[in-house]
Coordinates of C-alpha atoms in Angstrom, one line a residue:
M1 CA -0.1 0.0 0.1
A2 CA 1.3 3.3 -0.9
R3 CA 2.2 5.8 1.9
T4 CA 2.6 9.5 1.5
M5 CA 6.0 10.8 2.8
T6 CA 8.8 13.1 2.0
G7 CA 11.8 11.8 0.0
A8 CA 14.1 12.0 3.0
E9 CA 11.4 9.7 4.8
M10 CA 11.4 7.4 1.8
V11 CA 15.2 7.0 2.1
L12 CA 14.8 5.7 5.7
A13 CA 11.7 3.7 4.9
A14 CA 13.6 1.9 2.0
L15 CA 16.5 1.2 4.5
A16 CA 14.5 -0.4 6.9
D17 CA 12.4 -2.4 4.5
H18 CA 15.7 -3.9 3.1
G19 CA 16.8 -4.8 6.5
V20 CA 19.7 -2.4 6.7
E21 CA 20.6 -1.9 10.4
H22 CA 23.7 0.2 10.0
I23 CA 24.8 3.0 7.7
F24 CA 28.1 4.7 7.5
G25 CA 28.3 8.4 6.7
Y26 CA 29.3 12.0 7.1
P27 CA 26.6 14.9 7.2
G28 CA 26.7 17.9 4.9
G29 CA 24.3 20.6 3.7
A30 CA 22.9 18.6 0.8
V31 CA 21.8 15.6 2.9
L32 CA 20.6 17.4 6.0
P33 CA 16.9 16.4 5.3
I34 CA 17.9 12.6 5.4
Y35 CA 20.0 13.2 8.6
D36 CA 16.9 15.1 10.2
E37 CA 14.9 12.0 9.6
L38 CA 17.8 9.6 10.8
F39 CA 17.5 11.7 14.2
Q40 CA 13.8 10.8 14.6
Q41 CA 13.8 7.1 14.1
E42 CA 15.7 4.1 15.7
K43 CA 15.7 1.2 13.2
V44 CA 18.6 2.4 11.3
K45 CA 21.9 3.1 13.2
H46 CA 24.1 5.8 11.8
I47 CA 27.8 5.4 12.2
L48 CA 29.6 8.7 11.9
V49 CA 33.0 8.3 10.2
R50 CA 35.7 11.1 10.1
Q51 CA 35.9 11.2 6.3
E52 CA 33.7 10.0 3.4
G53 CA 36.5 7.5 2.1
G54 CA 36.3 5.9 5.5
A55 CA 32.5 5.4 5.2
L56 CA 32.8 3.6 2.0
H57 CA 35.8 1.4 3.2
A58 CA 33.7 0.6 6.4
A59 CA 30.7 -0.4 4.2
E60 CA 32.9 -2.7 2.4
G61 CA 34.4 -4.4 5.5
Y62 CA 30.7 -4.8 6.7
A63 CA 29.4 -6.1 3.4
R64 CA 32.5 -8.4 2.8
S65 CA 32.3 -10.0 6.5
T66 CA 28.4 -10.5 6.2
G67 CA 27.4 -11.0 2.7
K68 CA 24.9 -8.2 3.2
V69 CA 24.7 -5.1 1.2
G70 CA 26.8 -2.3 2.8
V71 CA 25.3 1.3 2.8
A72 CA 26.9 4.9 2.8
L73 CA 25.5 8.3 3.1
V74 CA 27.6 11.3 2.0
T75 CA 26.8 15.1 1.0
S76 CA 27.3 16.5 -2.5
G77 CA 30.4 17.8 -4.0
P78 CA 33.6 16.9 -1.8
G79 CA 31.5 14.3 0.1
A80 CA 30.8 12.4 -3.2
T81 CA 34.1 12.9 -4.7
N82 CA 35.8 11.5 -1.6
A83 CA 33.7 8.5 -2.0
V84 CA 35.1 7.8 -5.4
T85 CA 38.0 5.7 -4.2
G86 CA 35.8 3.3 -2.0
L87 CA 33.4 3.0 -5.0
T88 CA 36.1 2.0 -7.4
D89 CA 37.5 -0.5 -4.7
A90 CA 34.2 -1.9 -4.3
L91 CA 33.6 -2.1 -7.9
M92 CA 37.2 -4.0 -8.6
D93 CA 36.5 -6.6 -5.8
S94 CA 32.6 -7.0 -6.6
I95 CA 31.4 -5.8 -3.0
P96 CA 27.8 -4.8 -3.1
L97 CA 27.3 -1.2 -1.7
V98 CA 24.6 1.3 -2.0
C99 CA 25.9 4.9 -1.8
I100 CA 23.4 7.8 -1.2
T101 CA 24.8 11.1 -2.0
G102 CA 23.2 14.4 -1.7
Q103 CA 23.0 17.0 -4.5
V104 CA 22.1 20.5 -4.9
P105 CA 18.6 21.4 -5.5
T106 CA 17.4 20.6 -9.1
H107 CA 17.0 24.2 -10.3
L108 CA 20.7 24.7 -9.3
I109 CA 22.3 21.7 -11.3
G110 CA 24.6 22.9 -13.8
N111 CA 25.0 26.4 -12.4
D112 CA 28.3 25.6 -10.4
A113 CA 26.4 25.9 -7.3
F114 CA 28.0 25.7 -3.9
Q115 CA 29.4 22.0 -3.2
E116 CA 28.0 20.9 -6.7
C117 CA 29.6 18.4 -8.9
D118 CA 28.7 16.0 -11.5
T119 CA 28.2 12.9 -9.3
V120 CA 26.7 10.7 -11.8
G121 CA 29.2 11.6 -14.5
I122 CA 32.1 11.3 -12.1
T123 CA 30.9 7.9 -10.6
R124 CA 29.6 6.2 -13.9
P125 CA 33.0 4.5 -14.5
C126 CA 33.3 3.1 -11.0
T127 CA 29.7 1.9 -10.3
K128 CA 27.5 -0.8 -11.6
H129 CA 24.8 1.8 -12.1
N130 CA 24.0 5.2 -10.9
W131 CA 20.9 7.5 -10.8
L132 CA 20.2 11.1 -10.6
V133 CA 16.6 11.3 -9.0
K134 CA 14.9 14.1 -10.7
S135 CA 11.3 13.6 -9.3
V136 CA 10.3 12.3 -5.7
D137 CA 7.9 10.1 -7.5
D138 CA 10.8 8.0 -9.0
L139 CA 12.6 7.7 -5.6
A140 CA 11.0 4.6 -4.0
R141 CA 11.4 2.4 -7.1
I142 CA 15.0 3.7 -7.5
L143 CA 16.0 2.9 -4.0
H144 CA 14.5 -0.7 -4.3
E145 CA 16.4 -1.2 -7.7
A146 CA 19.6 -0.1 -6.1
F147 CA 19.7 -2.7 -3.6
Y148 CA 18.7 -5.4 -6.2
I149 CA 21.5 -4.2 -8.7
A150 CA 24.1 -4.1 -6.0
K151 CA 23.5 -7.6 -4.9
A152 CA 22.2 -9.6 -8.1
G153 CA 24.7 -11.1 -10.3
R154 CA 28.1 -10.0 -9.8
P155 CA 27.9 -7.8 -6.9
G156 CA 29.0 -4.2 -6.9
P157 CA 28.6 -0.6 -5.9
V158 CA 25.6 1.7 -7.1
V159 CA 25.1 5.5 -6.3
I160 CA 21.9 7.2 -5.9
D161 CA 22.1 11.1 -6.2
I162 CA 19.3 12.9 -4.6
P163 CA 18.9 16.6 -4.9
K164 CA 18.0 18.5 -1.9
D165 CA 14.5 19.6 -3.0
V166 CA 13.6 16.0 -3.8
Q167 CA 14.5 15.0 -0.2
F168 CA 11.9 17.7 0.9
A169 CA 9.2 16.8 -1.6
T170 CA 6.4 14.8 -0.9
G171 CA 5.1 11.6 -2.8
N172 CA 3.8 8.2 -2.7
Y173 CA 6.2 5.5 -1.2
V174 CA 5.6 1.6 -1.9
G175 CA 7.5 -1.0 -0.3
P176 CA 9.7 -3.4 -2.2
S177 CA 7.6 -6.2 -3.6
N178 CA 8.8 -7.9 -6.8
I179 CA 12.0 -6.0 -7.1
A180 CA 13.4 -6.2 -10.6
H181 CA 15.0 -4.0 -13.3
K182 CA 13.7 -3.6 -16.7
T183 CA 16.9 -4.8 -18.4
Y184 CA 19.4 -6.1 -15.8
K185 CA 18.4 -9.7 -15.4
P186 CA 21.6 -11.7 -14.8
R187 CA 21.8 -15.4 -15.5
V188 CA 21.8 -17.5 -12.3
K189 CA 21.4 -21.1 -13.6
P190 CA 23.9 -22.2 -16.0
E191 CA 23.3 -24.0 -19.3
Q192 CA 23.4 -27.6 -18.7
M193 CA 25.3 -28.4 -21.9
G194 CA 28.3 -26.5 -20.8
V195 CA 28.2 -28.1 -17.2
R196 CA 28.2 -31.6 -18.7
E197 CA 31.0 -30.8 -21.2
A198 CA 33.0 -29.4 -18.1
V199 CA 32.2 -32.6 -16.2
E200 CA 33.4 -34.8 -19.1
L201 CA 36.6 -32.8 -19.6
M202 CA 37.5 -32.8 -15.8
A203 CA 36.9 -36.7 -16.0
T204 CA 39.7 -37.2 -18.5
A205 CA 42.2 -34.9 -16.8
K206 CA 45.7 -36.2 -16.0
R207 CA 47.2 -33.1 -14.4
P208 CA 43.9 -30.9 -13.0
I209 CA 43.5 -27.9 -10.9
F210 CA 40.8 -26.0 -9.4
Y211 CA 41.6 -22.1 -9.6
T212 CA 39.2 -20.2 -7.3
G213 CA 38.5 -16.6 -6.7
G214 CA 36.3 -14.1 -4.7
G215 CA 33.2 -15.2 -6.8
V216 CA 32.9 -18.3 -4.7
I217 CA 32.8 -16.2 -1.6
N218 CA 30.3 -13.7 -3.3
S219 CA 28.0 -16.4 -4.1
G220 CA 27.3 -17.3 -0.5
P221 CA 28.2 -19.8 2.1
K222 CA 26.7 -22.6 0.1
A223 CA 29.0 -22.0 -2.7
S224 CA 32.0 -22.7 -0.5
Q225 CA 30.4 -25.7 1.0
L226 CA 29.7 -27.2 -2.6
L227 CA 33.3 -26.3 -3.5
R228 CA 34.8 -28.3 -0.7
E229 CA 32.6 -31.3 -1.6
L230 CA 33.5 -31.3 -5.4
V231 CA 37.2 -30.8 -4.6
R232 CA 37.4 -33.6 -2.0
L233 CA 35.3 -35.9 -4.6
T234 CA 37.6 -35.3 -7.3
G235 CA 40.8 -35.3 -5.5
F236 CA 42.1 -32.4 -7.6
P237 CA 44.5 -29.9 -6.0
I238 CA 43.2 -26.3 -5.5
T239 CA 44.5 -22.8 -5.3
S240 CA 43.1 -19.3 -4.9
T241 CA 43.5 -15.9 -5.6
L242 CA 43.9 -13.1 -2.9
M243 CA 40.2 -12.4 -2.8
G244 CA 39.2 -16.2 -2.7
L245 CA 41.1 -17.0 0.5
G246 CA 38.9 -19.0 2.9
A247 CA 36.6 -20.3 0.3
Y248 CA 38.4 -23.6 0.7
P249 CA 40.2 -24.5 4.0
A250 CA 43.8 -23.6 4.1
S251 CA 44.5 -26.7 6.5
D252 CA 43.4 -29.1 4.0
K253 CA 46.0 -31.4 2.3
Q254 CA 44.6 -30.6 -1.4
W255 CA 45.3 -26.9 -0.7
L256 CA 48.2 -25.4 -2.7
G257 CA 48.1 -21.9 -1.0
M258 CA 47.7 -18.6 -2.9
L259 CA 48.7 -18.3 -6.5
G260 CA 50.0 -15.3 -8.4
M261 CA 52.7 -12.6 -8.0
H262 CA 53.2 -13.4 -4.4
G263 CA 51.8 -17.0 -4.5
T264 CA 53.4 -20.3 -3.7
Y265 CA 55.8 -21.8 -6.0
E266 CA 53.7 -25.1 -6.0
A267 CA 50.5 -23.1 -6.9
N268 CA 51.9 -21.2 -9.7
M269 CA 53.8 -24.4 -11.3
T270 CA 50.7 -26.5 -11.0
M271 CA 48.9 -23.9 -12.7
H272 CA 51.4 -23.6 -15.4
D273 CA 51.8 -27.5 -16.2
C274 CA 48.4 -28.6 -15.7
D275 CA 46.2 -30.0 -18.6
V276 CA 42.9 -29.0 -17.2
M277 CA 42.2 -25.8 -15.4
V278 CA 38.7 -25.2 -13.7
A279 CA 38.4 -21.5 -13.0
V280 CA 35.4 -20.7 -10.4
G281 CA 34.6 -17.3 -9.7
A282 CA 38.0 -15.9 -10.9
R283 CA 38.7 -13.4 -13.6
F284 CA 42.4 -14.2 -14.7
D285 CA 43.6 -10.8 -13.6
D286 CA 47.3 -9.8 -14.5
R287 CA 48.5 -10.5 -11.0
I288 CA 47.5 -14.1 -11.4
T289 CA 48.6 -14.7 -15.1
G290 CA 51.8 -13.1 -15.3
R291 CA 52.8 -12.8 -19.1
L292 CA 49.7 -13.6 -20.7
D293 CA 51.3 -15.5 -23.9
A294 CA 53.0 -17.8 -21.5
F295 CA 50.0 -18.4 -19.0
S296 CA 49.4 -22.3 -18.5
P297 CA 50.0 -22.8 -22.2
G298 CA 49.3 -26.7 -22.4
S299 CA 45.8 -26.6 -20.5
R300 CA 42.1 -26.7 -21.4
K301 CA 40.2 -24.2 -19.4
I302 CA 36.8 -24.2 -17.9
Q303 CA 35.6 -20.8 -16.6
I304 CA 32.4 -20.4 -14.3
D305 CA 31.5 -16.7 -13.8
I306 CA 28.2 -15.0 -13.3
D307 CA 29.5 -12.0 -15.2
P308 CA 29.5 -12.8 -18.8
S309 CA 32.0 -9.9 -19.7
S310 CA 34.6 -11.8 -17.5
I311 CA 34.3 -14.8 -19.9
N312 CA 37.3 -14.8 -22.4
K313 CA 38.1 -11.2 -21.3
N314 CA 41.7 -11.8 -20.2
V315 CA 42.3 -15.4 -21.3
K316 CA 40.6 -17.5 -24.0
V317 CA 38.9 -20.4 -22.3
D318 CA 37.5 -23.7 -23.8
I319 CA 34.2 -24.3 -22.0
P320 CA 32.6 -20.9 -20.7
I321 CA 29.8 -21.4 -18.1
V322 CA 27.8 -18.3 -17.3
G323 CA 26.0 -18.9 -14.0
D324 CA 26.1 -18.5 -10.3
V325 CA 28.8 -20.6 -8.6
A326 CA 26.6 -22.2 -6.1
Y327 CA 24.1 -23.3 -8.9
T328 CA 26.8 -24.4 -11.2
L329 CA 28.8 -26.3 -8.6
E330 CA 25.5 -28.0 -7.5
D331 CA 25.0 -29.2 -11.0
M332 CA 28.5 -30.3 -11.3
L333 CA 28.4 -32.4 -8.3
R334 CA 25.1 -34.1 -9.4
I335 CA 26.4 -34.9 -12.8
W336 CA 29.7 -36.0 -11.4
K337 CA 28.0 -38.4 -9.0
S338 CA 25.6 -39.8 -11.4
K339 CA 28.4 -40.5 -13.9
A340 CA 31.0 -41.8 -11.4
P341 CA 33.8 -41.2 -13.9
Q342 CA 36.8 -43.5 -13.9
L343 CA 39.7 -41.2 -13.1
D344 CA 43.2 -42.0 -14.4
K345 CA 44.6 -42.8 -10.9
A346 CA 48.0 -43.4 -12.2
A347 CA 48.3 -40.1 -13.8
H348 CA 46.8 -38.4 -10.8
K349 CA 49.2 -40.1 -8.4
A350 CA 52.2 -38.9 -10.6
W351 CA 50.7 -35.4 -10.7
W352 CA 50.5 -35.3 -6.9
K353 CA 54.1 -36.7 -6.6
Q354 CA 55.3 -33.6 -8.9
I355 CA 53.3 -31.3 -6.7
D356 CA 54.9 -32.6 -3.6
Q357 CA 58.3 -32.1 -5.2
W358 CA 57.4 -28.4 -5.8
R359 CA 56.0 -28.1 -2.2
A360 CA 59.5 -29.4 -1.1
R361 CA 61.0 -26.0 -2.3
K362 CA 59.4 -24.6 0.6
S363 CA 58.8 -21.4 -1.3
L364 CA 57.7 -19.4 1.8
S365 CA 60.8 -19.9 3.7
Y366 CA 62.7 -16.9 5.1
K367 CA 65.8 -16.5 7.3
N368 CA 64.5 -16.0 10.8
S369 CA 66.5 -14.1 13.5
N370 CA 66.8 -14.1 17.3
D371 CA 67.7 -10.4 17.2
V372 CA 65.1 -8.7 15.0
I373 CA 61.5 -9.7 14.3
M374 CA 61.1 -10.7 10.9
P375 CA 57.7 -9.8 9.4
Q376 CA 56.9 -13.2 8.3
Y377 CA 57.4 -14.5 11.7
A378 CA 55.1 -11.8 13.1
I379 CA 52.2 -13.0 11.2
Q380 CA 53.0 -16.7 11.9
R381 CA 52.8 -15.8 15.5
L382 CA 49.8 -13.7 15.1
F383 CA 48.1 -16.5 13.3
E384 CA 49.0 -19.0 15.7
L385 CA 47.8 -17.1 18.7
T386 CA 44.5 -16.3 17.3
K387 CA 43.5 -19.3 14.9
D388 CA 41.2 -20.8 17.6
R389 CA 39.5 -17.5 18.1
D390 CA 36.4 -16.1 16.3
S391 CA 38.5 -13.9 14.1
Y392 CA 38.3 -11.5 11.2
I393 CA 41.3 -10.1 9.3
T394 CA 41.5 -7.0 7.3
T395 CA 44.7 -5.5 5.8
E396 CA 45.9 -2.4 4.3
V397 CA 48.1 -2.8 1.0
G398 CA 51.6 -3.5 0.6
Q399 CA 54.3 -6.3 1.8
H400 CA 52.3 -6.7 5.0
Q401 CA 49.0 -7.6 2.8
M402 CA 51.1 -10.2 0.9
W403 CA 52.8 -11.7 4.1
A404 CA 49.3 -11.8 5.8
A405 CA 47.9 -13.8 2.7
Q406 CA 50.8 -16.0 2.8
F407 CA 51.0 -16.7 6.6
Y408 CA 47.8 -16.2 7.9
H409 CA 45.6 -19.3 7.1
F410 CA 41.8 -19.1 6.5
D411 CA 39.6 -22.1 6.9
E412 CA 36.2 -20.2 6.4
P413 CA 34.9 -17.8 4.0
N414 CA 34.1 -14.0 4.7
R415 CA 37.1 -13.9 7.3
W416 CA 39.6 -12.1 5.1
M417 CA 38.9 -8.6 4.0
T418 CA 41.5 -6.9 1.7
S419 CA 41.6 -4.5 -1.2
G420 CA 42.6 -6.7 -4.2
G421 CA 41.8 -5.1 -7.5
L422 CA 42.5 -1.5 -6.7
G423 CA 45.1 -1.8 -4.0
T424 CA 43.8 0.9 -1.7
M425 CA 46.3 2.0 1.0
G426 CA 44.1 3.2 4.1
Y427 CA 41.4 0.5 3.4
G428 CA 42.1 -1.7 6.4
L429 CA 41.3 0.3 9.5
P430 CA 37.8 1.5 8.4
A431 CA 37.0 -2.0 6.8
A432 CA 37.9 -3.4 10.4
I433 CA 35.5 -1.0 11.9
G434 CA 32.9 -2.1 9.6
A435 CA 33.6 -5.7 10.3
Q436 CA 33.6 -5.2 14.2
L437 CA 30.4 -3.3 14.0
A438 CA 28.9 -6.5 12.2
H439 CA 30.5 -8.8 14.6
P440 CA 30.8 -6.9 18.0
K441 CA 31.9 -10.2 20.0
S442 CA 34.6 -11.2 17.6
L443 CA 38.3 -10.4 17.3
V444 CA 38.8 -8.0 14.3
I445 CA 42.6 -7.2 13.3
D446 CA 43.8 -4.8 10.7
I447 CA 47.4 -6.0 9.6
A448 CA 48.8 -2.7 8.6
G449 CA 52.0 -1.1 7.3
D450 CA 53.4 2.0 8.9
A451 CA 52.7 3.9 5.6
S452 CA 49.1 2.6 4.9
I453 CA 47.7 3.0 8.3
L454 CA 48.3 6.7 8.2
M455 CA 46.1 7.0 5.1
N456 CA 42.8 6.7 7.1
I457 CA 44.2 6.9 10.8
Q458 CA 41.4 9.6 11.5
E459 CA 38.9 6.6 11.7
A460 CA 40.5 5.8 15.1
S461 CA 38.0 8.3 16.5
T462 CA 35.1 6.3 15.0
A463 CA 36.2 3.1 16.7
V464 CA 36.3 4.9 20.1
Q465 CA 33.0 6.8 19.5
Y466 CA 31.2 3.4 19.0
D467 CA 33.1 1.2 21.5
L468 CA 34.7 -1.0 18.7
P469 CA 37.7 -2.9 20.1
V470 CA 39.4 -3.3 16.8
K471 CA 43.3 -4.0 17.0
V472 CA 45.7 -2.8 14.4
F473 CA 48.9 -4.8 14.0
I474 CA 51.4 -2.6 12.2
L475 CA 54.5 -4.3 10.5
N476 CA 56.6 -1.1 11.2
N477 CA 59.7 -1.3 8.8
Q478 CA 59.8 2.3 8.2
Y479 CA 59.5 2.0 4.5
M480 CA 56.8 2.0 1.9
G481 CA 57.9 -1.6 1.8
M482 CA 56.5 -2.8 -1.6
V483 CA 57.5 0.2 -3.2
R484 CA 61.1 0.0 -1.8
Q485 CA 61.0 -3.5 -2.9
W486 CA 60.2 -2.7 -6.5
Q487 CA 62.6 0.1 -6.6
Q488 CA 65.4 -2.3 -5.5
L489 CA 64.6 -5.0 -8.0
L490 CA 63.5 -2.9 -11.0
H491 CA 64.9 0.4 -10.5
G492 CA 68.4 -0.1 -9.7
N493 CA 68.0 0.2 -5.9
R494 CA 67.3 3.9 -6.3
L495 CA 64.9 4.4 -3.3
S496 CA 63.0 7.4 -4.4
H497 CA 60.8 8.7 -1.6
S498 CA 59.9 5.4 -0.1
Y499 CA 61.4 5.8 3.2
T500 CA 58.9 7.0 5.6
E501 CA 60.6 9.6 7.5
S502 CA 59.1 11.6 10.4
L503 CA 56.8 8.5 11.5
P504 CA 54.6 9.4 14.4
D505 CA 55.2 7.7 17.8
F506 CA 52.3 5.1 17.2
V507 CA 51.9 4.4 21.0
K508 CA 51.4 8.1 21.7
L509 CA 49.2 8.4 18.7
A510 CA 47.1 5.5 19.9
E511 CA 46.7 7.3 23.3
A512 CA 45.9 10.6 21.5
Y513 CA 42.8 9.0 20.1
G514 CA 42.0 7.1 23.3
W515 CA 43.3 3.6 22.1
T516 CA 45.8 1.5 24.0
G517 CA 49.3 1.7 22.4
M518 CA 51.8 -1.2 22.4
Q519 CA 55.2 -1.7 21.0
C520 CA 57.4 -4.6 20.4
D521 CA 60.9 -4.9 18.8
H522 CA 62.4 -8.3 19.9
P523 CA 61.3 -11.8 19.0
A524 CA 61.4 -13.2 22.5
D525 CA 58.7 -10.5 23.6
L526 CA 56.4 -11.1 20.7
D527 CA 54.2 -13.8 21.9
D528 CA 53.6 -12.1 25.3
A529 CA 52.8 -8.8 23.5
I530 CA 50.4 -10.2 21.1
R531 CA 48.5 -12.0 23.9
A532 CA 48.3 -8.6 25.6
M533 CA 46.9 -7.0 22.6
I534 CA 44.3 -9.6 22.3
D535 CA 43.3 -9.6 25.9
T536 CA 43.0 -5.7 26.0
K537 CA 39.3 -4.9 26.0
G538 CA 39.2 -1.8 23.9
P539 CA 41.0 -0.9 20.5
V540 CA 44.7 -1.3 20.2
I541 CA 47.5 0.0 18.0
F542 CA 50.4 -2.7 18.1
D543 CA 53.6 -1.3 16.8
C544 CA 55.5 -4.2 15.7
R545 CA 59.1 -3.1 14.8
V546 CA 60.3 -5.7 12.1
A547 CA 63.4 -5.9 9.9
N548 CA 63.5 -2.9 7.6
L549 CA 64.7 -4.4 4.4
A550 CA 63.0 -7.8 4.4
N551 CA 61.5 -8.6 0.9
C552 CA 58.4 -10.4 0.0
F553 CA 59.0 -13.5 -1.9
P554 CA 57.9 -15.6 -4.0
M555 CA 57.7 -12.9 -6.7
I556 CA 56.8 -13.3 -10.3
P557 CA 58.9 -10.4 -11.6
S558 CA 57.2 -7.5 -14.0
G559 CA 57.0 -9.0 -17.6
K560 CA 57.7 -12.7 -16.5
A561 CA 55.4 -15.7 -16.8
H562 CA 53.9 -17.1 -13.8
N563 CA 56.4 -20.2 -13.8
E564 CA 59.4 -17.8 -13.7
M565 CA 59.3 -16.9 -10.0
L566 CA 61.9 -15.2 -8.0
L567 CA 62.2 -17.1 -4.8
G568 CA 63.8 -15.8 -1.6
E569 CA 66.6 -18.4 -1.7
D570 CA 67.4 -17.6 -5.1
V571 CA 68.7 -14.3 -4.4
S572 CA 71.3 -13.2 -1.6
D573 CA 70.9 -10.1 0.5
E574 CA 74.0 -8.7 -1.7
D575 CA 72.4 -9.6 -5.1
V576 CA 68.7 -8.2 -4.4
G577 CA 69.5 -4.8 -5.3
N578 CA 71.6 -5.8 -8.4
A579 CA 69.2 -8.3 -9.9
I580 CA 68.9 -6.0 -12.9
S581 CA 69.8 -6.6 -16.5
E582 CA 70.8 -4.0 -18.8
E583 CA 67.2 -3.6 -20.1
G584 CA 65.9 -3.0 -16.6
K585 CA 64.4 -6.5 -16.3
V586 CA 64.7 -8.8 -13.2
L587 CA 67.2 -11.7 -13.8
V588 CA 65.7 -14.9 -12.3

């Protein structure tokens, strides 16, 4: 039944009807009518961030850790432009977000009014869809469509730009019944012929592998369960992208670790030498493939993806399957069980023997120290001391992010939140706030770098205001670590502006924000210090002083194929800065 209300009231009614419990935002003139309605209701709780970029990342953390749609509310002009990085981040990593932006009154649009910008034009390249609402009579429909589009198909961010006069105007609100969109109707169920062809090809494989990505997690918990069943039923090895960690348990014997630029030797070599590759919810991005013309040259490839534009986009595949991961895996399992194929057990045994030889290289090995904390060791100890807890991990971006992916092991989906596609420094702290809000009794840790954490450190105030006990575990090497590593390997060891001079005293900074500050610089003290961090009731900044010049290996050098990995053991400390050819390419 239609109800008469203002545009601002419609926004709150729609949020409540879609089950939104929390939104992240920052007020400004163009959204004051909506904020006035927020003040007069209790169903939707508003979380005040300290910068609009933080609102988007917090909404991402909330969405990624729950599977729900994250919601942000920002004002016009700079409020909207500050949200662009978070929107792009969500688009790259397929995170469902609804971002509501204020806009100047309709009669002022195009007049360069105060705090006006072309929000729809600016955000068109970094959203699934966006709207400029010109009439209050369209607002209810658009709000409902926005939630549908953000979540349906390949998830992603949407923007609803609402002029101030539309927020004040009165119209009829109708609730969300039979929500749909005229043209956007993603295919959920796959074509059976393609699924059958895929199963038949998998049954003939002698050197198979499952290559999985964030699409498995986006499909929901059922997809992860079905993936586990299919992997164990087939006996195939499995690897994952950065975004797919946790969809398959890292503790399982069939798990090869993460693949790609900083993946394990065994994962990358298995991908290179396989004869059948089953890509599930993964898009063959450049950090996975290395040099495209040398990517897994002898394999036949199956790709399962709900987004048809991802099929054959980067790598040509032999059997494309468009559909939701959960539906597709369910069909695959049913057909596999009904056929009960006879696998080439001798070939599979030889394949696993080869994989075990690659594993024996122990590509994640590093030289530990009794005098200085190695960053890899810090993550290992953090994992060991938190693995039995109900934990969620976010990261910033850089070396610490890759070490976290390598040494912190995930057995469940939705526990790992990181900026994969865009690589956004400053993502981790607000994402941790969003995850902590969604899981108030859980342990939420942002694994950070000393440079990245400063990008959105102002959100420390948000954590205090809402009693969110997030922990920030800083691997402090006093460098922009990944920048320095690339400068060493690719730019003749010319460390141009990657040394982070004049860092704050993180303990004092923590105390200034009302957090607890801790510092540790010796391996013998690390376990007790981590336990103290975990046991502290409120938010904590942990300044873990690690080796300054440690590099993150394995690494696929720029321009190399994914089987041409640079392993830590291949390069001595003296040679790292000199591993440059005359053309500027890394010598492996």
